[in-house]
Amino acid sequence: VVGNKGFRAEDIRQGSMGDCWFIAGLAAVANRPDLIERIIPEDTRTTTTGRYAVNLFMDGAWKEYVVDSLFPVDNSRTKEELERRGGTLVFAKAAADNQLWPSIIEKAYAKAHGSYAALTAGHVTEGFTNLTGAPAERILFDTLSPDDAELLFGQLMSFVQEGYPIGTATRHKIALRGHGLVGCHAYSVLDCRAIRARVGRQQQTLDEILEGTGNDADAGPRDLRMIKVRNP
């Protein structure tokens, strides 16, 4: 179910279904051992029976969902394609060590909703509440004034320090490839920092940012606001 290194967000991969909102939320929750271990109890982590119990917070209460070890697979692709996709599992999977916990949790969540197809499209906040039992706040960036945006960044830094699971998403279908983002897609937020740096037009490496160097000699040091996100 889980490898020797434990539950790691970097092991999770989204499958061929539009549930990035849930997978991004699960990856953020996986960074908190106290939260992820409540979802996958010890009995499930050590079972050899193929019967897995998963705890989810649904309709205002914690409920147990039991699933088996049968998962949809795709054997129609070439070996090269399968290696590129991370194996034959169609939906959520772990990238290493043949772990099953992302697939098990996703299957239990699909069971709670009636089908895998029911997980297509959603908001990260929904996943957070179902995975933690806690309320989640949703903030729409395009409703913020410049002053609100300054306040929000300070809040984000405090949220990271407190260990809150955080996610973000693009709202429009147009791919934001100039910024390295995908349209209508969810991401986990891993870190948030403000760095005093000299910013230039060709600022590319972390070393340059930390040293405060850049190609624009006229640009003085300024606060560089950085948010680290992970694509599921």
Short mmCIF file of C-alpha atoms in Angstrom, two decimals:
data_model
loop_
_atom_site.label_atom_id
_atom_site.label_comp_id
_atom_site.label_asym_id
_atom_site.label_seq_id
_atom_site.Cartn_x
_atom_site.Cartn_y
_atom_site.Cartn_z
CA VAL A 1 0.00 0.00 0.00
CA VAL A 2 2.74 2.45 0.96
CA GLY A 3 6.54 2.32 0.54
CA ASN A 4 9.22 2.49 3.21
CA LYS A 5 9.51 6.27 2.77
CA GLY A 6 5.88 6.72 3.76
CA PHE A 7 3.23 8.88 2.13
CA ARG A 8 4.94 11.36 -0.19
CA ALA A 9 3.16 13.98 -2.26
CA GLU A 10 5.78 13.69 -5.00
CA ASP A 11 4.78 10.07 -5.61
CA ILE A 12 1.21 10.92 -6.71
CA ARG A 13 0.31 11.04 -10.40
CA GLN A 14 -3.06 11.98 -11.88
CA GLY A 15 -4.51 9.44 -14.30
CA SER A 16 -6.68 9.78 -17.40
CA MET A 17 -9.54 11.56 -15.65
CA GLY A 18 -10.32 15.18 -14.92
CA ASP A 19 -10.00 14.94 -11.14
CA CYS A 20 -6.86 17.09 -10.86
CA TRP A 21 -8.73 19.09 -8.18
CA PHE A 22 -8.92 16.01 -5.95
CA ILE A 23 -5.41 14.70 -6.73
CA ALA A 24 -3.85 18.14 -6.11
CA GLY A 25 -5.71 18.28 -2.79
CA LEU A 26 -4.60 14.76 -1.88
CA ALA A 27 -0.97 15.65 -2.63
CA ALA A 28 -1.18 18.68 -0.34
CA VAL A 29 -2.76 16.60 2.44
CA ALA A 30 -0.06 13.92 2.00
CA ASN A 31 2.48 16.44 3.29
CA ARG A 32 0.79 16.16 6.71
CA PRO A 33 1.33 12.66 8.22
CA ASP A 34 -1.37 13.28 10.85
CA LEU A 35 -3.95 13.93 8.11
CA ILE A 36 -3.04 11.25 5.58
CA GLU A 37 -2.70 8.54 8.23
CA ARG A 38 -6.26 9.21 9.38
CA ILE A 39 -7.48 8.53 5.83
CA ILE A 40 -5.50 5.28 5.49
CA PRO A 41 -5.68 3.45 8.85
CA GLU A 42 -2.96 1.09 9.99
CA ASP A 43 -5.05 -2.01 9.19
CA THR A 44 -5.25 -0.94 5.55
CA ARG A 45 -1.55 -0.13 5.35
CA THR A 46 -0.56 -3.63 6.47
CA THR A 47 -3.33 -5.78 4.99
CA THR A 48 -2.57 -8.62 2.58
CA THR A 49 -6.21 -9.53 1.92
CA GLY A 50 -6.94 -7.07 -0.91
CA ARG A 51 -9.59 -5.40 1.26
CA TYR A 52 -8.87 -1.75 1.95
CA ALA A 53 -10.74 0.58 4.33
CA VAL A 54 -10.51 4.33 3.67
CA ASN A 55 -11.86 7.09 5.92
CA LEU A 56 -13.44 10.10 4.22
CA PHE A 57 -15.40 13.03 5.63
CA MET A 58 -18.64 12.94 3.62
CA ASP A 59 -21.93 14.73 4.31
CA GLY A 60 -20.70 16.13 7.60
CA ALA A 61 -19.30 12.94 9.16
CA TRP A 62 -16.36 10.56 8.92
CA LYS A 63 -17.35 7.40 7.05
CA GLU A 64 -15.48 4.23 6.15
CA TYR A 65 -15.44 3.09 2.54
CA VAL A 66 -14.16 -0.39 1.74
CA VAL A 67 -12.70 -1.11 -1.70
CA ASP A 68 -10.95 -4.08 -3.30
CA SER A 69 -7.68 -4.32 -5.20
CA LEU A 70 -9.14 -4.33 -8.72
CA PHE A 71 -8.21 -1.18 -10.67
CA PRO A 72 -8.89 -0.19 -14.30
CA VAL A 73 -5.86 -0.77 -16.54
CA ASP A 74 -4.91 -0.08 -20.16
CA ASN A 75 -2.94 -2.77 -21.98
CA SER A 76 -3.47 -1.34 -25.47
CA ARG A 77 -0.39 0.90 -25.58
CA THR A 78 3.21 0.18 -26.49
CA LYS A 79 5.83 -0.41 -23.81
CA GLU A 80 7.32 3.04 -24.48
CA GLU A 81 3.95 4.74 -24.08
CA LEU A 82 3.25 2.87 -20.86
CA GLU A 83 6.63 3.82 -19.43
CA ARG A 84 5.97 7.46 -20.29
CA ARG A 85 2.54 7.28 -18.65
CA GLY A 86 3.90 5.53 -15.54
CA GLY A 87 2.38 2.07 -16.08
CA THR A 88 -0.89 0.48 -17.07
CA LEU A 89 -3.17 1.93 -14.35
CA VAL A 90 -5.72 4.21 -16.01
CA PHE A 91 -6.46 6.47 -13.04
CA ALA A 92 -4.43 7.77 -10.07
CA LYS A 93 -1.20 5.97 -9.31
CA ALA A 94 2.07 6.22 -7.40
CA ALA A 95 5.17 6.97 -9.43
CA ALA A 96 7.52 4.62 -7.57
CA ASP A 97 7.79 1.39 -5.55
CA ASN A 98 4.48 -0.08 -6.80
CA GLN A 99 2.54 1.74 -4.08
CA LEU A 100 -1.25 1.61 -4.15
CA TRP A 101 -2.38 4.28 -1.71
CA PRO A 102 -3.25 6.99 -4.30
CA SER A 103 -5.25 4.43 -6.31
CA ILE A 104 -7.02 3.13 -3.19
CA ILE A 105 -8.00 6.58 -1.91
CA GLU A 106 -9.23 7.67 -5.34
CA LYS A 107 -11.28 4.47 -5.71
CA ALA A 108 -12.86 5.01 -2.29
CA TYR A 109 -13.67 8.62 -3.23
CA ALA A 110 -15.21 7.40 -6.50
CA LYS A 111 -17.28 4.88 -4.52
CA ALA A 112 -18.50 7.67 -2.23
CA HIS A 113 -19.68 9.59 -5.32
CA GLY A 114 -21.09 6.61 -7.22
CA SER A 115 -18.50 6.29 -10.01
CA TYR A 116 -15.12 7.44 -11.28
CA ALA A 117 -16.88 9.62 -13.85
CA ALA A 118 -18.56 11.58 -11.05
CA LEU A 119 -15.12 12.92 -10.04
CA THR A 120 -14.65 14.80 -13.32
CA ALA A 121 -14.41 18.55 -12.60
CA GLY A 122 -14.52 20.06 -9.14
CA HIS A 123 -12.81 22.46 -6.75
CA VAL A 124 -9.77 21.79 -4.57
CA THR A 125 -11.74 23.03 -1.56
CA GLU A 126 -14.21 20.14 -1.93
CA GLY A 127 -11.36 17.63 -1.78
CA PHE A 128 -9.80 19.34 1.23
CA THR A 129 -12.98 19.11 3.29
CA ASN A 130 -13.60 15.46 2.35
CA LEU A 131 -9.98 14.54 3.17
CA THR A 132 -9.55 16.53 6.40
CA GLY A 133 -12.99 17.05 7.95
CA ALA A 134 -12.18 20.77 8.21
CA PRO A 135 -13.80 23.75 6.45
CA ALA A 136 -11.91 25.14 3.46
CA GLU A 137 -11.73 28.72 2.24
CA ARG A 138 -11.89 29.59 -1.45
CA ILE A 139 -10.38 32.88 -2.67
CA LEU A 140 -11.01 34.21 -6.19
CA PHE A 141 -8.00 36.20 -7.38
CA ASP A 142 -9.90 38.32 -9.89
CA THR A 143 -12.01 39.82 -7.08
CA LEU A 144 -8.98 41.13 -5.17
CA SER A 145 -7.84 44.74 -5.10
CA PRO A 146 -4.07 45.49 -5.05
CA ASP A 147 -4.29 46.01 -1.27
CA ASP A 148 -6.15 42.71 -0.87
CA ALA A 149 -3.47 40.95 -2.92
CA GLU A 150 -0.74 42.28 -0.60
CA LEU A 151 -2.68 41.05 2.42
CA LEU A 152 -3.32 37.67 0.79
CA PHE A 153 0.37 37.04 0.22
CA GLY A 154 1.08 37.66 3.90
CA GLN A 155 -1.75 35.28 4.79
CA LEU A 156 -0.37 32.62 2.44
CA MET A 157 3.00 32.79 4.16
CA SER A 158 1.36 32.29 7.54
CA PHE A 159 -0.76 29.41 6.15
CA VAL A 160 2.41 27.67 4.92
CA GLN A 161 4.08 28.15 8.30
CA GLU A 162 1.05 26.62 10.03
CA GLY A 163 1.14 23.61 7.69
CA TYR A 164 -2.27 24.21 6.14
CA PRO A 165 -2.94 22.19 2.96
CA ILE A 166 -3.21 24.74 0.11
CA GLY A 167 -4.19 24.38 -3.52
CA THR A 168 -4.68 26.70 -6.46
CA ALA A 169 -6.17 26.48 -9.94
CA THR A 170 -6.45 28.26 -13.26
CA ARG A 171 -10.04 29.09 -14.16
CA HIS A 172 -9.87 29.47 -17.93
CA LYS A 173 -9.38 26.86 -20.65
CA ILE A 174 -6.77 28.91 -22.47
CA ALA A 175 -3.38 27.40 -21.64
CA LEU A 176 -1.08 29.85 -19.89
CA ARG A 177 2.02 28.28 -21.40
CA GLY A 178 3.93 31.55 -21.31
CA HIS A 179 3.80 31.18 -17.53
CA GLY A 180 4.25 27.40 -17.48
CA LEU A 181 0.64 26.81 -16.40
CA VAL A 182 -2.19 24.73 -17.87
CA GLY A 183 -5.68 26.19 -18.25
CA CYS A 184 -8.56 24.80 -16.12
CA HIS A 185 -6.14 22.80 -14.01
CA ALA A 186 -5.46 22.42 -10.27
CA TYR A 187 -2.12 22.52 -8.47
CA SER A 188 -0.83 21.87 -4.96
CA VAL A 189 0.85 24.82 -3.24
CA LEU A 190 4.07 23.62 -1.59
CA ASP A 191 5.73 26.80 -0.36
CA CYS A 192 5.45 30.58 -0.27
CA ARG A 193 8.33 33.01 0.31
CA ALA A 194 9.30 36.66 -0.01
CA ILE A 195 12.94 37.19 -1.02
CA ARG A 196 14.75 40.51 -1.16
CA ALA A 197 16.47 40.43 -4.54
CA ARG A 198 17.68 42.45 -7.50
CA VAL A 199 15.40 41.45 -10.36
CA GLY A 200 16.56 41.52 -13.97
CA ARG A 201 14.93 40.67 -17.28
CA GLN A 202 16.79 37.34 -17.60
CA GLN A 203 16.52 36.18 -13.99
CA GLN A 204 16.49 32.40 -14.47
CA THR A 205 18.33 30.59 -11.71
CA LEU A 206 17.68 30.42 -7.99
CA ASP A 207 21.30 31.37 -7.29
CA GLU A 208 20.87 34.67 -9.13
CA ILE A 209 17.66 35.39 -7.23
CA LEU A 210 19.22 34.67 -3.85
CA GLU A 211 22.31 36.71 -4.68
CA GLY A 212 20.21 39.63 -5.88
CA THR A 213 21.97 39.86 -9.24
CA GLY A 214 20.46 40.42 -12.65
CA ASN A 215 20.94 41.83 -16.12
CA ASP A 216 19.13 45.09 -15.40
CA ALA A 217 21.76 47.21 -13.68
CA ASP A 218 19.27 50.00 -12.98
CA ALA A 219 16.84 47.78 -11.09
CA GLY A 220 17.32 48.09 -7.35
CA PRO A 221 16.60 45.33 -4.85
CA ARG A 222 12.92 44.57 -4.36
CA ASP A 223 10.75 41.98 -2.65
CA LEU A 224 10.33 38.99 -4.91
CA ARG A 225 7.16 37.07 -4.08
CA MET A 226 7.48 33.38 -4.93
CA ILE A 227 4.93 30.56 -4.73
CA LYS A 228 6.01 26.99 -5.36
CA VAL A 229 3.32 24.82 -6.96
CA ARG A 230 3.20 21.17 -8.00
CA ASN A 231 1.39 19.81 -11.06
CA PRO A 232 -0.31 16.49 -10.19
#
